[in-house]
Short mmCIF file of C-alpha atoms in Angstrom, two decimals:
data_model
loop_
_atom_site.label_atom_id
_atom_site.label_comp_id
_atom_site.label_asym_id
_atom_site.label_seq_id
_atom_site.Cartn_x
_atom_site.Cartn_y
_atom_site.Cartn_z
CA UNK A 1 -43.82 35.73 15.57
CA UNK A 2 -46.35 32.92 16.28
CA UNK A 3 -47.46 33.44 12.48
CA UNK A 4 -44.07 33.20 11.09
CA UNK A 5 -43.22 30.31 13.04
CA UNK A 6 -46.05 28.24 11.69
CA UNK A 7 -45.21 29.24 8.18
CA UNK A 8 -41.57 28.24 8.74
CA UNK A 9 -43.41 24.52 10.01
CA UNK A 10 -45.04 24.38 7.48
CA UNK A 11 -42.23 24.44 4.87
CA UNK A 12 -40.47 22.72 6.83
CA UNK A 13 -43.14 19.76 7.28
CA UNK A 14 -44.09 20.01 3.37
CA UNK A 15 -40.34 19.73 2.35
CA UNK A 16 -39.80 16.58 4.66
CA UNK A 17 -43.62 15.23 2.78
CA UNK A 18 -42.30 16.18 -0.63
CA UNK A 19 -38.90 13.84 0.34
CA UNK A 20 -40.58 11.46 1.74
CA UNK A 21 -42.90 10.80 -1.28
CA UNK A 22 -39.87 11.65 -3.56
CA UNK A 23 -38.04 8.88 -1.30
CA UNK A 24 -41.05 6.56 -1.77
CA UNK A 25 -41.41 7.01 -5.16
CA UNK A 26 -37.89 6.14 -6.38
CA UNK A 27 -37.43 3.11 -3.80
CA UNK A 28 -41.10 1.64 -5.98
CA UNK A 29 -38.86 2.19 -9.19
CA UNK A 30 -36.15 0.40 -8.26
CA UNK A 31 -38.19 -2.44 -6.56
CA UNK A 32 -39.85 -2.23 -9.63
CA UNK A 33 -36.49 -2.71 -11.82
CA UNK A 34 -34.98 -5.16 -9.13
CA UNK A 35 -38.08 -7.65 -9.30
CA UNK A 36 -37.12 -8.67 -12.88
CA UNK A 37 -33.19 -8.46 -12.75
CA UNK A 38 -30.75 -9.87 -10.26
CA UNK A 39 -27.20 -8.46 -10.25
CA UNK A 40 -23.85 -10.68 -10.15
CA UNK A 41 -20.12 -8.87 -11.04
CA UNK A 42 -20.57 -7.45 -14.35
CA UNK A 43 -23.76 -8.90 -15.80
CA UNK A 44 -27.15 -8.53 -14.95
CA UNK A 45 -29.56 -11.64 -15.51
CA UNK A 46 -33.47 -12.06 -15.57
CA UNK A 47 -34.94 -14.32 -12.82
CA UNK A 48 -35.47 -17.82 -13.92
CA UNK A 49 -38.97 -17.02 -13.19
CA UNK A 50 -39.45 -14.46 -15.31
CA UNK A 51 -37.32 -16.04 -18.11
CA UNK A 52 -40.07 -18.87 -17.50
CA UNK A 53 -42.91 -16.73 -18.03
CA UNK A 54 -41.77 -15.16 -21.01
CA UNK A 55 -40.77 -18.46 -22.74
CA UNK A 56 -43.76 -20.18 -22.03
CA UNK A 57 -44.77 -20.90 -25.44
CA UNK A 58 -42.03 -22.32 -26.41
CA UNK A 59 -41.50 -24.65 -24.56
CA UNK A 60 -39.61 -26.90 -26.40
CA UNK A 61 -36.76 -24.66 -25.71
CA UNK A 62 -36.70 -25.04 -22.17
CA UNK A 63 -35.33 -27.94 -19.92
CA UNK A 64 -35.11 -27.36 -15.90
CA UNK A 65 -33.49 -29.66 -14.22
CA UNK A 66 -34.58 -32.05 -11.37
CA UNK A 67 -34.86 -29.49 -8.03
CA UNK A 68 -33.16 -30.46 -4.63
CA UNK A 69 -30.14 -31.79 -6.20
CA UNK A 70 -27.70 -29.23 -6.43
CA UNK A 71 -26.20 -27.21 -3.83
CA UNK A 72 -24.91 -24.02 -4.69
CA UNK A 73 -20.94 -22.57 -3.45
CA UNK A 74 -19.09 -19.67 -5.13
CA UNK A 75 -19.67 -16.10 -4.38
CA UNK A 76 -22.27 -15.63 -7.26
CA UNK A 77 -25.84 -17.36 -6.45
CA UNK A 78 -26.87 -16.19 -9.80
CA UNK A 79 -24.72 -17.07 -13.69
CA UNK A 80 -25.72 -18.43 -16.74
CA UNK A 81 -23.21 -18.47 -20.07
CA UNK A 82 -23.16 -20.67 -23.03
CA UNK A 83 -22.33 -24.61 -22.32
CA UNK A 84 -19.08 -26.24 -22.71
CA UNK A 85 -19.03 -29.81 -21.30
CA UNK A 86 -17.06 -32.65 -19.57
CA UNK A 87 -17.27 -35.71 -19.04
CA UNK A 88 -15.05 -38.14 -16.98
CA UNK A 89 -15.87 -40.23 -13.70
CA UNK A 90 -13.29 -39.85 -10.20
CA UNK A 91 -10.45 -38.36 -12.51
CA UNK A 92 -10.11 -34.78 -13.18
CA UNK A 93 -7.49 -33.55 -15.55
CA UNK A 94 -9.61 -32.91 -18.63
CA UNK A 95 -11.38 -30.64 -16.10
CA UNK A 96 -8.10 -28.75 -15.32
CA UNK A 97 -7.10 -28.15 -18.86
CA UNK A 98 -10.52 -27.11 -19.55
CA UNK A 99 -10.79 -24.27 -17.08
CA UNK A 100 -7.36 -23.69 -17.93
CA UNK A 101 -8.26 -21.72 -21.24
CA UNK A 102 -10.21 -18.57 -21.37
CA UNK A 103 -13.63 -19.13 -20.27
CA UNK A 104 -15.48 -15.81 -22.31
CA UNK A 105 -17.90 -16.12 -19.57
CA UNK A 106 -18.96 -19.92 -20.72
CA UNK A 107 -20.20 -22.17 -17.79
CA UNK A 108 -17.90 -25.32 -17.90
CA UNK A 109 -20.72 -28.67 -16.85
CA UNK A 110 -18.89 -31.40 -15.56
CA UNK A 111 -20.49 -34.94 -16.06
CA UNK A 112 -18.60 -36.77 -13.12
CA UNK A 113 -21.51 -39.79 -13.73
CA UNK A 114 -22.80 -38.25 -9.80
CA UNK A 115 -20.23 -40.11 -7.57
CA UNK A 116 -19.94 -39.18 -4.30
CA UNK A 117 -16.59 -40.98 -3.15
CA UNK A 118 -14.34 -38.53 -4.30
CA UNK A 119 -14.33 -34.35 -5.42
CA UNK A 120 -13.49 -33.92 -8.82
CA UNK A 121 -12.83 -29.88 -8.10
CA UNK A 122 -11.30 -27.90 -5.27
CA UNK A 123 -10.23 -24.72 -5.01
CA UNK A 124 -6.63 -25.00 -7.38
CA UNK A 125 -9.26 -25.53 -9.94
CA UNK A 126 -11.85 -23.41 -9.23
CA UNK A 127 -9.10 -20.47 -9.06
CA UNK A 128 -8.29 -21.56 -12.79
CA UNK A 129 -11.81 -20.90 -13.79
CA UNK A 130 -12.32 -17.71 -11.96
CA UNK A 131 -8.44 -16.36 -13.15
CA UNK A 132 -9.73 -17.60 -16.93
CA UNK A 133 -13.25 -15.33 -16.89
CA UNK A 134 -15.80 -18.22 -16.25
CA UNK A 135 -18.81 -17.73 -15.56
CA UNK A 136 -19.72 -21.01 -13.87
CA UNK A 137 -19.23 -24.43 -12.95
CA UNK A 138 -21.57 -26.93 -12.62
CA UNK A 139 -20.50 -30.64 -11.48
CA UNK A 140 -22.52 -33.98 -11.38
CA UNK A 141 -20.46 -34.83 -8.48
CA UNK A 142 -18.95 -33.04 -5.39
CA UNK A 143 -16.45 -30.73 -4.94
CA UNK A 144 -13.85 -29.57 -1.86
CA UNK A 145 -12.27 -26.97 -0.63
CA UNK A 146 -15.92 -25.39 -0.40
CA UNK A 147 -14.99 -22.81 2.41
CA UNK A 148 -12.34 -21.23 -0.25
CA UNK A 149 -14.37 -21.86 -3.01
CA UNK A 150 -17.20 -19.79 -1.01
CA UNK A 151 -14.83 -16.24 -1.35
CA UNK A 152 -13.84 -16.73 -5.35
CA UNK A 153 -16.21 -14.60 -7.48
CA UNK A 154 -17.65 -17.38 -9.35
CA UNK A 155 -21.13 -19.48 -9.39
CA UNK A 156 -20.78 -22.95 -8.71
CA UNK A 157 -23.17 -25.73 -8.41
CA UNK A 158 -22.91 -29.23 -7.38
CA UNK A 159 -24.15 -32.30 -5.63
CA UNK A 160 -22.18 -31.66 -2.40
CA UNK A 161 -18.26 -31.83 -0.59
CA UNK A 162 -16.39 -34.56 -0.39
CA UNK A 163 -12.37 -34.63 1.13
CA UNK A 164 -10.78 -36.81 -0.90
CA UNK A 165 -9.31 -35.73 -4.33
CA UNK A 166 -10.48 -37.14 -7.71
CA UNK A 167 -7.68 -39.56 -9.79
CA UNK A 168 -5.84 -38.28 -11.92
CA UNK A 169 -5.46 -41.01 -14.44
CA UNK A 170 -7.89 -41.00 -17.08
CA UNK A 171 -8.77 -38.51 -19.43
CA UNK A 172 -11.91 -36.92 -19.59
CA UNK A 173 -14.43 -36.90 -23.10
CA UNK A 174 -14.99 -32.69 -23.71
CA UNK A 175 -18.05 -31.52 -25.75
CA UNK A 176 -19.66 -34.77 -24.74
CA UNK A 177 -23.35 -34.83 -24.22
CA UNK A 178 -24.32 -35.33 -21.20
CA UNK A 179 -27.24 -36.25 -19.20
CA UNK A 180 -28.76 -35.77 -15.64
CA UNK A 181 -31.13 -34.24 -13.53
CA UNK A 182 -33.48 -34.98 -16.36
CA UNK A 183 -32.07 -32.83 -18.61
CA UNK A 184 -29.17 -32.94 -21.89
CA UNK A 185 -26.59 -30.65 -21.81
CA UNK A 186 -25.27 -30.10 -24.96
CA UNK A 187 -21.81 -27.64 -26.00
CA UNK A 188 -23.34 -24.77 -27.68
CA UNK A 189 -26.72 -24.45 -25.92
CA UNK A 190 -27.36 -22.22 -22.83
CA UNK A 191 -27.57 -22.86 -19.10
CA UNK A 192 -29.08 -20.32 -16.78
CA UNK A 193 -28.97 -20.60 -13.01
CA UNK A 194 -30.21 -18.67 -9.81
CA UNK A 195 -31.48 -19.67 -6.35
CA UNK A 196 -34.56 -21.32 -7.90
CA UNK A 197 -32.86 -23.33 -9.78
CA UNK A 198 -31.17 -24.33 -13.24
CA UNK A 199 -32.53 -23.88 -16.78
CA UNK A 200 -31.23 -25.22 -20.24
CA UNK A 201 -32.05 -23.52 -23.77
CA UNK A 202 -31.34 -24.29 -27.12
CA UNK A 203 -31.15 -20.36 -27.72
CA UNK A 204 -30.44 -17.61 -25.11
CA UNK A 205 -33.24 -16.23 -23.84
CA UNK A 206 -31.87 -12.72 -23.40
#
């Protein structure tokens, strides 16, 4: 009996070892695949560290903009699309008809010349973007409703919250170029953007 008994430990103990490395072995793979790939709602994108690494040599490609700027809201902490742009300064309404057509995953950057004394999107707008499949929104100026924004399924970035709405009197410029944070955003080029930070390309990079 005291023979069999061992034996049946023994199984027993080598089963629970062969799971255990088993166990080990596929948690490493998928550490492994998780290190270079973060995962939003239906896309999966490279780190903007790794996309930095492997670009290196071209560098020319590659603008990052100025760090401690932007804070991020939306559900997604990680997005990147093609670039369409805005431009306007305390009035919104270009904004609103922008997000208002179908997105194709694009990230809409709004060049609100970085006031502070008003939001030029809240959540009515931010809705629009996420009901019209965009990817993103990034704004050179502040936004509201950030508690609501927080819960859409959308990556947003922008200088910070501010109560009061934007005008609503003057038009907006679309497929302007526009410039901050050190860097030109330009329709047609690429914007990626995780926790580290946000990265323009001529070209995608993936």
């Amino acid at each position: 009996m005291i023979a069999a008994a061992t034996s049946r430990f023994a199984l027993s103990y080598s089963s629970l070892l062969n799971k255990s490395i088993t166990s080990s072995s596929t948690f490493k793979k998928t550490a492994d695949i998780t290190k270079r790939m973060k995962e939003t709602s239906n896309f999966q994108l490279p780190s903007l560290a790794d996309l930095c690494d492997d670009h290196i040599n071209s560098p020319g490609r590659l603008s990052v903009v100025e760090t401690g700027l932007f804070f991020q809201f939306g559900k997604l902490p990680c997005f990147y699309g093609q670039i369409q742009t805005v431009r306007c300064f305390e009035s919104n309404p270009t904004v609103r008809e922008v997000l208002s057509t179908p997105g194709n995953r694009q990230v809409l950057v709004v060049d609100g010349g970085g006031s502070k004394r008003v939001a030029i999107m809240g959540d009515q707008i931010a809705k629009l973007a996420v009901d019209n499949n965009w990817a993103g929104v990034i704004v050179n100026g502040c936004i509201r409703d950030s508690a609501i924004i927080n819960g859409l399924n959308i990556g947003v970035r922008a200088l910070g919250t501010h109560p009061v709405k934007s005008l609503k009197t003057y038009p907006g410029e679309k497929n302007a170029h526009c410039n901050f944070g050190g860097v030109e955003f330009v329709a047609g080029h690429f914007v990626y953007v995780d926790e580290d930070g946000i990265l323009v390309s001529e070209k995608p990079l993936h």
